[in-house]
Coordinates of N, CA and C in Angstrom, one line a residue:
Chain G
X1 N 24.8 15.8 -5.8 CA 24.5 16.1 -4.4 C 24.1 14.8 -3.7
X2 N 24.7 14.6 -2.5 CA 24.3 13.5 -1.7 C 23.1 13.8 -0.9
X3 N 22.0 13.2 -1.3 CA 20.7 13.5 -0.7 C 20.5 12.9 0.7
X4 N 21.3 11.9 1.1 CA 21.3 11.3 2.4 C 22.7 11.4 3.0
X5 N 22.8 12.1 4.1 CA 24.1 12.3 4.7 C 24.1 11.5 6.0
X6 N 25.2 10.8 6.2 CA 25.4 10.0 7.5 C 26.6 10.4 8.2
X7 N 26.5 10.4 9.5 CA 27.7 10.7 10.4 C 27.6 9.8 11.7
X8 N 28.8 9.5 12.2 CA 30.1 9.7 11.7 C 30.4 8.8 10.5
X9 N 31.4 9.0 9.8 CA 31.8 8.1 8.7 C 32.3 6.8 9.2
X10 N 33.0 6.9 10.3 CA 33.4 5.6 11.0 C 33.4 5.8 12.5
X11 N 33.4 4.7 13.2 CA 33.3 4.8 14.7 C 33.9 3.5 15.2
X12 N 34.7 3.7 16.2 CA 35.4 2.6 16.9 C 34.9 2.6 18.4
X13 N 34.4 1.5 18.8 CA 33.9 1.3 20.2 C 34.6 0.2 20.9
X14 N 34.6 0.3 22.2 CA 34.9 -0.9 23.0 C 33.6 -1.7 23.3
X15 N 33.8 -3.0 23.3 CA 32.6 -3.8 23.6 C 31.8 -3.3 24.8
X16 N 30.5 -3.3 24.7 CA 29.6 -2.9 25.7 C 29.3 -1.4 25.7
X17 N 30.1 -0.6 24.9 CA 29.7 0.8 24.8 C 28.5 1.0 23.9
X18 N 27.9 2.2 24.0 CA 26.8 2.5 23.1 C 27.2 3.3 21.9
X19 N 26.4 3.3 20.9 CA 26.7 4.1 19.7 C 25.5 4.8 19.2
X20 N 25.7 6.0 18.7 CA 24.7 6.8 18.1 C 25.0 7.2 16.7
X21 N 24.3 6.8 15.7 CA 24.5 7.1 14.3 C 23.5 8.0 13.8
X22 N 23.9 9.0 13.0 CA 23.0 10.0 12.5 C 22.8 10.0 11.0
X23 N 21.6 10.4 10.6 CA 21.2 10.4 9.2 C 20.4 11.7 9.0
X24 N 20.7 12.4 7.9 CA 19.9 13.6 7.5 C 19.6 13.6 6.0
X25 N 18.5 14.2 5.7 CA 18.1 14.2 4.3 C 18.0 15.6 3.7
X26 N 18.3 15.8 2.5 CA 18.3 17.1 1.9 C 16.9 17.4 1.3
X27 N 16.1 16.4 1.1 CA 14.7 16.6 0.6 C 13.8 15.9 1.5
X28 N 12.5 16.2 1.4 CA 11.5 15.6 2.2 C 11.3 14.1 1.9
X29 N 11.1 13.4 3.0 CA 10.8 12.0 2.8 C 9.8 11.6 3.9
X30 N 9.0 10.6 3.7 CA 8.1 10.1 4.7 C 8.4 8.7 5.2
X31 N 9.5 8.2 4.7 CA 9.8 6.8 5.2 C 11.4 6.7 5.3
X32 N 11.8 6.1 6.4 CA 13.2 6.0 6.6 C 13.5 4.5 7.0
X33 N 14.6 4.0 6.5 CA 14.9 2.6 6.8 C 16.4 2.5 7.1
X34 N 16.8 1.7 8.1 CA 18.2 1.4 8.5 C 18.5 0.0 8.1
X35 N 19.7 -0.1 7.5 CA 20.3 -1.4 7.0 C 21.6 -1.7 7.6
X36 N 22.0 -2.9 7.6 CA 23.3 -3.4 8.1 C 23.9 -4.2 7.0
X37 N 25.3 -4.0 6.9 CA 26.0 -4.8 5.9 C 27.4 -5.2 6.4
X38 N 27.6 -6.5 6.5 CA 28.9 -7.0 6.8 C 29.8 -6.9 5.6
X39 N 31.1 -6.8 5.7 CA 32.0 -6.7 4.5 C 31.7 -8.0 3.6
X40 N 31.4 -7.7 2.4 CA 31.1 -8.8 1.5 C 29.8 -9.5 1.7
X41 N 29.0 -9.0 2.6 CA 27.7 -9.6 2.9 C 26.5 -8.9 2.3
X42 N 25.4 -9.4 2.5 CA 24.2 -8.8 1.9 C 23.6 -7.7 2.8
X43 N 22.9 -6.8 2.3 CA 22.2 -5.8 3.0 C 21.0 -6.4 3.8
X44 N 20.9 -6.1 5.0 CA 19.9 -6.6 5.9 C 19.1 -5.4 6.5
X45 N 17.8 -5.4 6.3 CA 17.0 -4.4 6.9 C 17.0 -4.5 8.5
X46 N 17.3 -3.5 9.2 CA 17.2 -3.5 10.6 C 15.9 -2.9 11.2
X47 N 15.6 -1.7 10.7 CA 14.4 -1.0 11.2 C 13.8 -0.2 10.1
X48 N 12.5 -0.3 10.0 CA 11.7 0.5 9.1 C 11.0 1.5 10.0
X49 N 11.4 2.8 9.9 CA 10.9 3.8 10.8 C 10.4 5.1 10.2
X50 N 9.2 5.1 9.8 CA 8.7 6.3 9.1 C 8.7 7.6 10.0
X51 N 8.4 7.4 11.3 CA 8.4 8.5 12.2 C 8.4 8.0 13.7
X52 N 8.8 8.9 14.6 CA 8.8 8.5 16.0 C 10.0 7.6 16.3
X53 N 9.7 6.8 17.3 CA 10.8 5.9 17.8 C 10.3 4.4 17.7
X54 N 11.3 3.6 17.2 CA 11.1 2.2 17.0 C 12.2 1.4 17.6
X55 N 11.9 0.3 18.3 CA 13.0 -0.5 18.9 C 12.9 -1.9 18.4
X56 N 14.1 -2.5 18.3 CA 14.2 -3.9 18.0 C 15.5 -4.4 18.7
X57 N 15.2 -5.1 19.8 CA 16.4 -5.6 20.6 C 17.2 -4.5 21.1
X58 N 18.5 -4.5 20.8 CA 19.4 -3.4 21.3 C 19.4 -2.2 20.4
X59 N 18.6 -2.2 19.3 CA 18.6 -1.1 18.4 C 17.3 -0.2 18.6
X60 N 17.6 1.1 18.6 CA 16.5 2.0 18.7 C 16.7 3.1 17.6
X61 N 15.6 3.3 16.8 CA 15.7 4.3 15.8 C 14.7 5.4 16.1
X62 N 15.1 6.7 16.0 CA 14.3 7.8 16.2 C 14.3 8.7 15.0
X63 N 13.1 8.9 14.4 CA 13.0 9.7 13.2 C 12.1 10.9 13.4
X64 N 12.6 12.1 13.1 CA 11.9 13.3 13.1 C 11.7 13.8 11.7
X65 N 10.6 13.5 11.1 CA 10.5 13.7 9.7 C 10.5 15.2 9.3
X66 N 9.9 16.0 10.1 CA 9.8 17.4 9.8 C 11.2 18.1 9.9
X67 N 12.1 17.5 10.6 CA 13.4 18.0 10.7 C 14.4 17.2 9.8
X68 N 13.8 16.3 9.0 CA 14.6 15.5 8.0 C 15.8 14.8 8.6
X69 N 15.6 14.1 9.7 CA 16.7 13.4 10.3 C 16.2 12.1 11.0
X70 N 17.2 11.2 11.1 CA 16.9 10.0 11.9 C 18.2 9.6 12.6
X71 N 18.0 8.8 13.6 CA 19.2 8.3 14.3 C 19.0 6.9 14.7
X72 N 20.1 6.2 14.8 CA 20.1 4.8 15.3 C 21.0 4.6 16.5
X73 N 20.4 4.2 17.5 CA 21.1 4.0 18.8 C 21.4 2.5 19.0
X74 N 22.6 2.1 19.2 CA 23.0 0.7 19.5 C 23.5 0.7 20.9
X75 N 22.8 -0.1 21.7 CA 23.2 -0.2 23.1 C 24.0 -1.5 23.4
X76 N 24.9 -1.4 24.3 CA 25.7 -2.5 24.8 C 26.3 -3.2 23.6
X77 N 27.1 -2.5 22.8 CA 27.6 -3.0 21.6 C 28.4 -4.4 21.8
X78 N 28.3 -5.2 20.7 CA 29.0 -6.5 20.7 C 29.9 -6.5 19.5
X79 N 31.0 -7.4 19.6 CA 31.9 -7.5 18.5 C 31.2 -7.8 17.2
X80 N 30.2 -8.6 17.2 CA 29.4 -9.0 16.0 C 28.6 -7.9 15.5
X81 N 28.5 -6.7 16.1 CA 27.8 -5.6 15.6 C 28.7 -4.8 14.5
X82 N 30.0 -5.2 14.5 CA 30.9 -4.5 13.5 C 30.4 -4.7 12.1
X83 N 30.5 -3.6 11.3 CA 30.0 -3.6 9.9 C 29.6 -2.2 9.6
X84 N 28.9 -2.1 8.4 CA 28.5 -0.8 7.9 C 27.0 -0.7 8.1
X85 N 26.6 0.5 8.7 CA 25.2 0.8 8.9 C 24.8 1.9 7.9
X86 N 23.8 1.5 7.1 CA 23.3 2.5 6.1 C 21.9 2.9 6.4
X87 N 21.7 4.2 6.1 CA 20.4 4.8 6.2 C 19.9 5.0 4.8
X88 N 18.6 4.8 4.7 CA 18.0 5.1 3.3 C 16.6 5.8 3.5
X89 N 16.3 6.7 2.6 CA 15.0 7.3 2.6 C 14.3 6.9 1.4
X90 N 13.0 6.8 1.5 CA 12.1 6.4 0.4 C 11.7 7.6 -0.3
X91 N 11.9 7.6 -1.6 CA 11.5 8.7 -2.4 C 10.4 8.3 -3.3
X92 N 9.3 9.1 -3.2 CA 8.1 8.7 -3.9 C 8.3 9.0 -5.4
X93 N 8.0 8.0 -6.2 CA 8.2 8.1 -7.7 C 6.9 8.7 -8.3
X94 N 6.8 10.0 -8.2 CA 5.6 10.6 -8.7 C 5.4 10.3 -10.1
X95 N 4.1 10.0 -10.5 CA 3.8 9.7 -11.9 C 3.9 8.3 -12.2
X96 N 4.5 7.5 -11.3 CA 4.7 6.1 -11.5 C 4.3 5.3 -10.3
X97 N 4.1 4.0 -10.4 CA 3.8 3.3 -9.3 C 5.1 2.9 -8.6
X98 N 5.0 2.8 -7.3 CA 6.2 2.3 -6.5 C 7.1 3.5 -6.1
X99 N 7.9 3.2 -5.1 CA 8.9 4.2 -4.6 C 10.3 3.6 -4.7
X100 N 11.3 4.4 -4.5 CA 12.6 3.9 -4.5 C 13.4 4.4 -3.3
X101 N 14.4 3.7 -2.9 CA 15.2 4.0 -1.8 C 16.5 4.7 -2.2
X102 N 16.8 5.8 -1.5 CA 18.1 6.6 -1.7 C 18.9 6.3 -0.5
X103 N 20.1 5.8 -0.7 CA 21.0 5.4 0.4 C 22.0 6.4 0.7
X104 N 22.4 6.5 2.0 CA 23.6 7.2 2.4 C 24.9 6.3 2.1
X105 N 26.0 6.9 2.4 CA 27.3 6.2 2.2 C 27.5 5.2 3.4
X106 N 27.0 5.4 4.5 CA 27.1 4.5 5.6 C 28.0 5.0 6.7
X107 N 27.9 4.3 7.9 CA 28.8 4.5 9.0 C 29.5 3.2 9.2
X108 N 30.8 3.1 9.2 CA 31.5 1.9 9.4 C 31.8 1.8 10.9
X109 N 31.2 0.8 11.5 CA 31.4 0.6 13.0 C 32.3 -0.6 13.2
X110 N 33.2 -0.3 14.1 CA 34.2 -1.4 14.6 C 34.1 -1.5 16.1
X111 N 33.8 -2.7 16.6 CA 33.7 -2.9 18.0 C 34.8 -3.8 18.4
X112 N 35.6 -3.3 19.3 CA 36.8 -4.0 19.8 C 36.6 -4.7 21.1
X113 N 37.3 -5.8 21.4 CA 37.1 -6.5 22.7 C 37.8 -5.7 23.8
Chain L
X1 N 11.9 -20.4 3.5 CA 11.6 -19.6 2.3 C 13.0 -19.2 1.7
X2 N 13.2 -19.4 0.4 CA 14.5 -19.0 -0.2 C 14.5 -17.5 -0.3
X3 N 15.7 -17.0 -0.2 CA 15.9 -15.5 -0.3 C 16.1 -15.1 -1.8
X4 N 16.6 -13.9 -2.0 CA 17.0 -13.5 -3.3 C 18.3 -14.1 -3.7
X5 N 18.3 -14.7 -4.8 CA 19.5 -15.4 -5.3 C 20.1 -14.7 -6.5
X6 N 21.4 -14.5 -6.4 CA 22.1 -13.9 -7.5 C 23.3 -14.7 -8.0
X7 N 23.6 -14.6 -9.3 CA 24.8 -15.3 -9.8 C 25.3 -14.5 -11.0
X8 N 26.6 -14.6 -11.3 CA 27.6 -15.2 -10.5 C 27.9 -14.4 -9.2
X9 N 28.7 -15.0 -8.3 CA 29.1 -14.3 -7.1 C 30.2 -13.2 -7.4
X10 N 31.1 -13.6 -8.3 CA 32.2 -12.7 -8.7 C 32.3 -12.7 -10.3
X11 N 32.8 -11.6 -10.8 CA 33.2 -11.6 -12.2 C 34.3 -10.6 -12.4
X12 N 35.3 -11.0 -13.2 CA 36.5 -10.2 -13.6 C 36.6 -10.1 -15.1
X13 N 36.6 -8.9 -15.6 CA 36.6 -8.7 -17.0 C 37.7 -7.7 -17.4
X14 N 38.0 -7.8 -18.7 CA 38.8 -6.7 -19.3 C 37.8 -5.7 -19.8
X15 N 38.3 -4.4 -19.9 CA 37.5 -3.4 -20.5 C 37.0 -3.8 -21.9
X16 N 35.8 -3.5 -22.2 CA 35.2 -3.8 -23.5 C 34.5 -5.1 -23.6
X17 N 34.7 -6.0 -22.6 CA 34.0 -7.2 -22.5 C 32.5 -7.1 -22.0
X18 N 31.7 -8.0 -22.3 CA 30.3 -8.0 -21.9 C 30.1 -9.0 -20.7
X19 N 29.1 -8.7 -19.9 CA 28.8 -9.6 -18.7 C 27.4 -9.5 -18.4
X20 N 26.8 -10.6 -17.9 CA 25.4 -10.6 -17.5 C 25.3 -11.1 -16.1
X21 N 24.4 -10.5 -15.4 CA 24.1 -10.9 -14.0 C 22.7 -11.4 -13.9
X22 N 22.5 -12.4 -13.1 CA 21.2 -13.0 -13.0 C 20.6 -12.9 -11.6
X23 N 19.3 -12.7 -11.5 CA 18.7 -12.6 -10.2 C 17.4 -13.4 -10.1
X24 N 17.2 -14.1 -9.1 CA 16.0 -14.8 -8.8 C 15.4 -14.3 -7.5
X25 N 14.3 -13.5 -7.7 CA 13.7 -12.9 -6.5 C 13.0 -13.9 -5.6
X26 N 12.5 -13.4 -4.4 CA 11.7 -14.2 -3.6 C 10.4 -14.5 -4.3
X27 N 9.9 -15.7 -4.2 CA 8.7 -16.1 -4.9 C 7.5 -15.3 -4.4
X28 N 6.8 -14.7 -5.4 CA 5.6 -13.9 -5.1 C 5.9 -12.4 -5.1
X29 N 7.2 -12.0 -5.0 CA 7.5 -10.6 -5.0 C 7.4 -10.0 -6.4
X30 N 6.5 -9.0 -6.5 CA 6.3 -8.5 -7.9 C 7.3 -7.4 -8.2
X31 N 8.0 -6.8 -7.3 CA 8.9 -5.7 -7.5 C 10.3 -6.1 -7.4
X32 N 11.1 -5.8 -8.4 CA 12.5 -6.2 -8.4 C 13.4 -5.0 -8.7
X33 N 14.5 -4.9 -8.0 CA 15.4 -3.7 -8.1 C 16.8 -4.2 -8.5
X34 N 17.5 -3.4 -9.2 CA 18.9 -3.6 -9.4 C 19.6 -2.3 -8.9
X35 N 20.6 -2.5 -8.0 CA 21.4 -1.5 -7.5 C 22.9 -1.7 -7.8
X36 N 23.6 -0.6 -8.0 CA 25.0 -0.6 -8.1 C 25.7 0.0 -6.9
X37 N 26.6 -0.7 -6.3 CA 27.3 -0.3 -5.1 C 28.8 -0.2 -5.3
X38 N 29.3 0.9 -5.6 CA 30.8 1.1 -5.7 C 31.4 0.9 -4.3
X39 N 32.7 0.5 -4.3 CA 33.3 0.3 -3.1 C 33.2 1.5 -2.1
X40 N 32.9 1.2 -0.9 CA 32.8 2.2 0.2 C 31.8 3.3 -0.1
X41 N 30.7 2.9 -0.9 CA 29.6 3.8 -1.1 C 28.3 3.1 -0.8
X42 N 27.2 3.9 -0.8 CA 25.9 3.3 -0.6 C 25.4 2.8 -2.0
X43 N 24.4 1.9 -1.9 CA 23.8 1.4 -3.2 C 23.1 2.5 -3.9
X44 N 23.2 2.5 -5.2 CA 22.5 3.5 -6.1 C 21.6 2.7 -7.0
X45 N 20.3 3.1 -7.1 CA 19.4 2.4 -7.9 C 19.7 2.6 -9.4
X46 N 19.7 1.5 -10.1 CA 19.8 1.5 -11.6 C 18.5 1.4 -12.3
X47 N 17.7 0.4 -11.8 CA 16.4 0.2 -12.5 C 15.5 -0.6 -11.6
X48 N 14.2 -0.5 -11.7 CA 13.4 -1.4 -11.0 C 12.1 -1.7 -11.8
X49 N 11.6 -2.9 -11.6 CA 10.4 -3.5 -12.3 C 9.3 -3.7 -11.4
X50 N 8.1 -3.6 -11.9 CA 6.9 -4.1 -11.3 C 6.4 -5.1 -12.3
X51 N 6.4 -6.4 -11.8 CA 6.2 -7.5 -12.8 C 7.2 -7.4 -13.9
X52 N 6.7 -7.5 -15.2 CA 7.7 -7.4 -16.3 C 8.0 -6.0 -16.8
X53 N 7.2 -5.0 -16.2 CA 7.3 -3.6 -16.7 C 8.4 -2.8 -16.0
X54 N 9.2 -2.1 -16.7 CA 10.2 -1.2 -16.2 C 9.4 0.0 -15.6
X55 N 9.7 0.3 -14.3 CA 9.0 1.5 -13.7 C 10.0 2.7 -13.7
X56 N 11.2 2.5 -13.5 CA 12.2 3.6 -13.5 C 13.5 3.0 -13.9
X57 N 14.0 3.5 -15.0 CA 15.4 3.2 -15.4 C 16.2 4.4 -15.7
X58 N 15.8 5.5 -15.1 CA 16.5 6.8 -15.3 C 17.9 6.9 -15.0
X59 N 18.4 6.0 -14.1 CA 19.8 6.0 -13.7 C 20.6 4.8 -14.4
X60 N 20.0 4.2 -15.3 CA 20.6 3.1 -16.0 C 21.3 3.7 -17.3
X61 N 22.7 3.5 -17.3 CA 23.4 4.0 -18.5 C 22.9 3.2 -19.8
X62 N 22.0 3.8 -20.5 CA 21.3 3.0 -21.5 C 22.2 2.6 -22.7
X63 N 23.3 3.3 -22.9 CA 24.2 3.0 -24.0 C 24.9 1.7 -23.8
X64 N 25.1 1.2 -22.6 CA 25.9 0.0 -22.3 C 25.1 -1.0 -21.4
X65 N 24.2 -0.5 -20.6 CA 23.5 -1.4 -19.7 C 22.1 -1.7 -20.2
X66 N 21.6 -2.9 -19.9 CA 20.3 -3.2 -20.2 C 19.8 -4.2 -19.1
X67 N 18.5 -4.2 -18.9 CA 17.9 -5.0 -17.9 C 16.5 -5.5 -18.4
X68 N 16.3 -6.8 -18.1 CA 15.0 -7.4 -18.5 C 14.4 -8.2 -17.4
X69 N 13.1 -8.4 -17.5 CA 12.4 -9.3 -16.6 C 11.2 -9.8 -17.3
X70 N 11.5 -10.7 -18.3 CA 10.4 -11.0 -19.3 C 9.2 -11.7 -18.8
X71 N 9.3 -12.5 -17.8 CA 8.1 -13.2 -17.3 C 7.7 -12.6 -15.9
X72 N 8.3 -11.6 -15.5 CA 7.9 -11.0 -14.2 C 8.5 -11.8 -13.0
X73 N 9.4 -12.6 -13.3 CA 10.1 -13.4 -12.2 C 11.5 -13.1 -12.2
X74 N 12.4 -14.0 -12.8 CA 13.8 -13.7 -12.8 C 14.1 -12.5 -13.7
X75 N 15.3 -12.0 -13.4 CA 15.8 -10.8 -14.2 C 17.3 -10.9 -14.5
X76 N 17.6 -10.3 -15.6 CA 19.0 -10.3 -16.1 C 19.4 -8.8 -16.3
X77 N 20.6 -8.5 -15.8 CA 21.2 -7.2 -16.0 C 22.5 -7.4 -16.8
X78 N 22.6 -6.7 -17.9 CA 23.7 -6.9 -18.8 C 24.5 -5.6 -19.1
X79 N 25.8 -5.8 -19.1 CA 26.7 -4.7 -19.5 C 27.3 -5.1 -20.8
X80 N 27.1 -4.2 -21.8 CA 27.6 -4.6 -23.1 C 29.1 -4.5 -23.3
X81 N 29.6 -3.3 -22.9 CA 31.0 -3.0 -23.1 C 31.6 -2.4 -21.8
X82 N 32.1 -3.3 -20.9 CA 32.4 -2.8 -19.6 C 33.5 -1.8 -19.5
X83 N 33.4 -0.9 -18.6 CA 34.5 0.1 -18.3 C 35.0 -0.1 -16.9
X84 N 36.2 0.4 -16.7 CA 36.8 0.3 -15.3 C 35.8 1.0 -14.3
X85 N 35.2 2.0 -14.7 CA 34.2 2.7 -13.8 C 33.0 1.9 -13.4
X86 N 32.8 0.8 -14.1 CA 31.7 -0.1 -13.7 C 32.1 -1.0 -12.6
X87 N 33.3 -1.0 -12.1 CA 33.7 -1.9 -11.0 C 32.9 -1.5 -9.8
X88 N 32.2 -2.5 -9.3 CA 31.2 -2.3 -8.2 C 30.6 -3.7 -7.9
X89 N 29.8 -3.7 -6.8 CA 28.9 -4.8 -6.5 C 27.6 -4.5 -7.0
X90 N 27.0 -5.4 -7.8 CA 25.6 -5.3 -8.3 C 24.7 -6.1 -7.5
X91 N 23.7 -5.3 -6.9 CA 22.8 -5.9 -5.9 C 21.4 -6.0 -6.5
X92 N 20.8 -7.1 -6.3 CA 19.4 -7.3 -6.7 C 18.5 -7.4 -5.4
X93 N 17.4 -6.8 -5.5 CA 16.5 -6.8 -4.3 C 15.0 -7.1 -4.8
X94 N 14.2 -7.6 -4.0 CA 12.8 -7.7 -4.3 C 11.9 -7.4 -3.2
X95 N 10.7 -7.0 -3.5 CA 9.7 -6.7 -2.5 C 8.3 -7.0 -3.0
X96 N 7.4 -6.9 -2.1 CA 6.0 -7.1 -2.4 C 5.3 -5.8 -2.6
X97 N 4.8 -5.5 -3.7 CA 4.1 -4.2 -3.9 C 4.9 -3.0 -3.8
X98 N 6.2 -3.1 -3.9 CA 7.1 -2.0 -3.8 C 7.3 -1.5 -2.3
X99 N 6.8 -2.3 -1.4 CA 6.9 -1.9 0.0 C 8.3 -2.1 0.6
X100 N 8.8 -1.0 1.2 CA 10.2 -1.1 1.8 C 10.2 -2.1 3.0
X101 N 9.0 -2.3 3.6 CA 9.0 -3.3 4.7 C 9.2 -4.7 4.3
X102 N 9.0 -5.0 3.0 CA 9.2 -6.4 2.6 C 10.4 -6.5 1.7
X103 N 11.3 -5.5 1.8 CA 12.5 -5.5 0.9 C 13.6 -6.4 1.3
X104 N 14.0 -7.3 0.4 CA 15.1 -8.2 0.7 C 16.2 -8.1 -0.4
X105 N 17.4 -8.2 0.0 CA 18.5 -8.1 -0.9 C 19.2 -9.4 -1.1
X106 N 19.8 -9.6 -2.3 CA 20.6 -10.7 -2.6 C 22.0 -10.4 -2.1
X107 N 22.9 -11.4 -2.3 CA 24.3 -11.3 -1.8 C 25.2 -10.4 -2.8
X108 N 24.7 -10.2 -4.0 CA 25.4 -9.4 -4.9 C 26.3 -10.1 -5.8
X109 N 26.7 -9.4 -6.9 CA 27.8 -9.9 -7.8 C 28.9 -8.8 -7.8
X110 N 30.1 -9.2 -7.4 CA 31.2 -8.3 -7.3 C 31.9 -8.3 -8.6
X111 N 31.8 -7.2 -9.3 CA 32.4 -7.0 -10.7 C 33.7 -6.2 -10.6
X112 N 34.7 -6.8 -11.2 CA 36.0 -6.0 -11.3 C 36.3 -5.9 -12.8
X113 N 36.5 -4.7 -13.3 CA 36.8 -4.5 -14.7 C 38.3 -3.9 -14.7
X114 N 39.2 -4.7 -15.4 CA 40.6 -4.4 -15.4 C 40.9 -3.4 -16.5

């Protein structure tokens, strides 16, 4: 069972358009994180957002924990925003120290000139 | 500050061969993770350490995979007898105290098993 679901699977935008990416969880979590990955590149953390709204530059994440969902809004998209956006939830490792991240499959974003 | 370093960058094997991946985490990070990322999928946790101790290896195929972090710094992930289904990118990440806010990933090792 995929515990983290992301939509859409892929998205094509014209430069300067906005994007809204969605993430939902099948189990409860209290921490959500968004990552970016260019093809062949390393995963880079974009926003760590346990709840509410967080902004970093043109990125805004909104997490509603009780509804088990999070979204990532990209405003005024640029060609360099192209890549895969992954959502991850933190799952508490009960009985042990430390937690672990469960990732979704990602949304592949392509921004065209 | 140096990031998480992994080597090799690529590996190509025949089925049945062995391979080792090496990871050097960020200095001072006590928690180290190994993830497997098949093509067009999200990373899946294989094992993670706090210092030299294994915290969770429940997703590590123990019959063929092993991971160690003997001094609580560098780590090695080994596949004893590779299968085609092991084809994936193997990612190492480190953090301070297991905090997701300080989590950094390496560039990964892309493994192809023929």
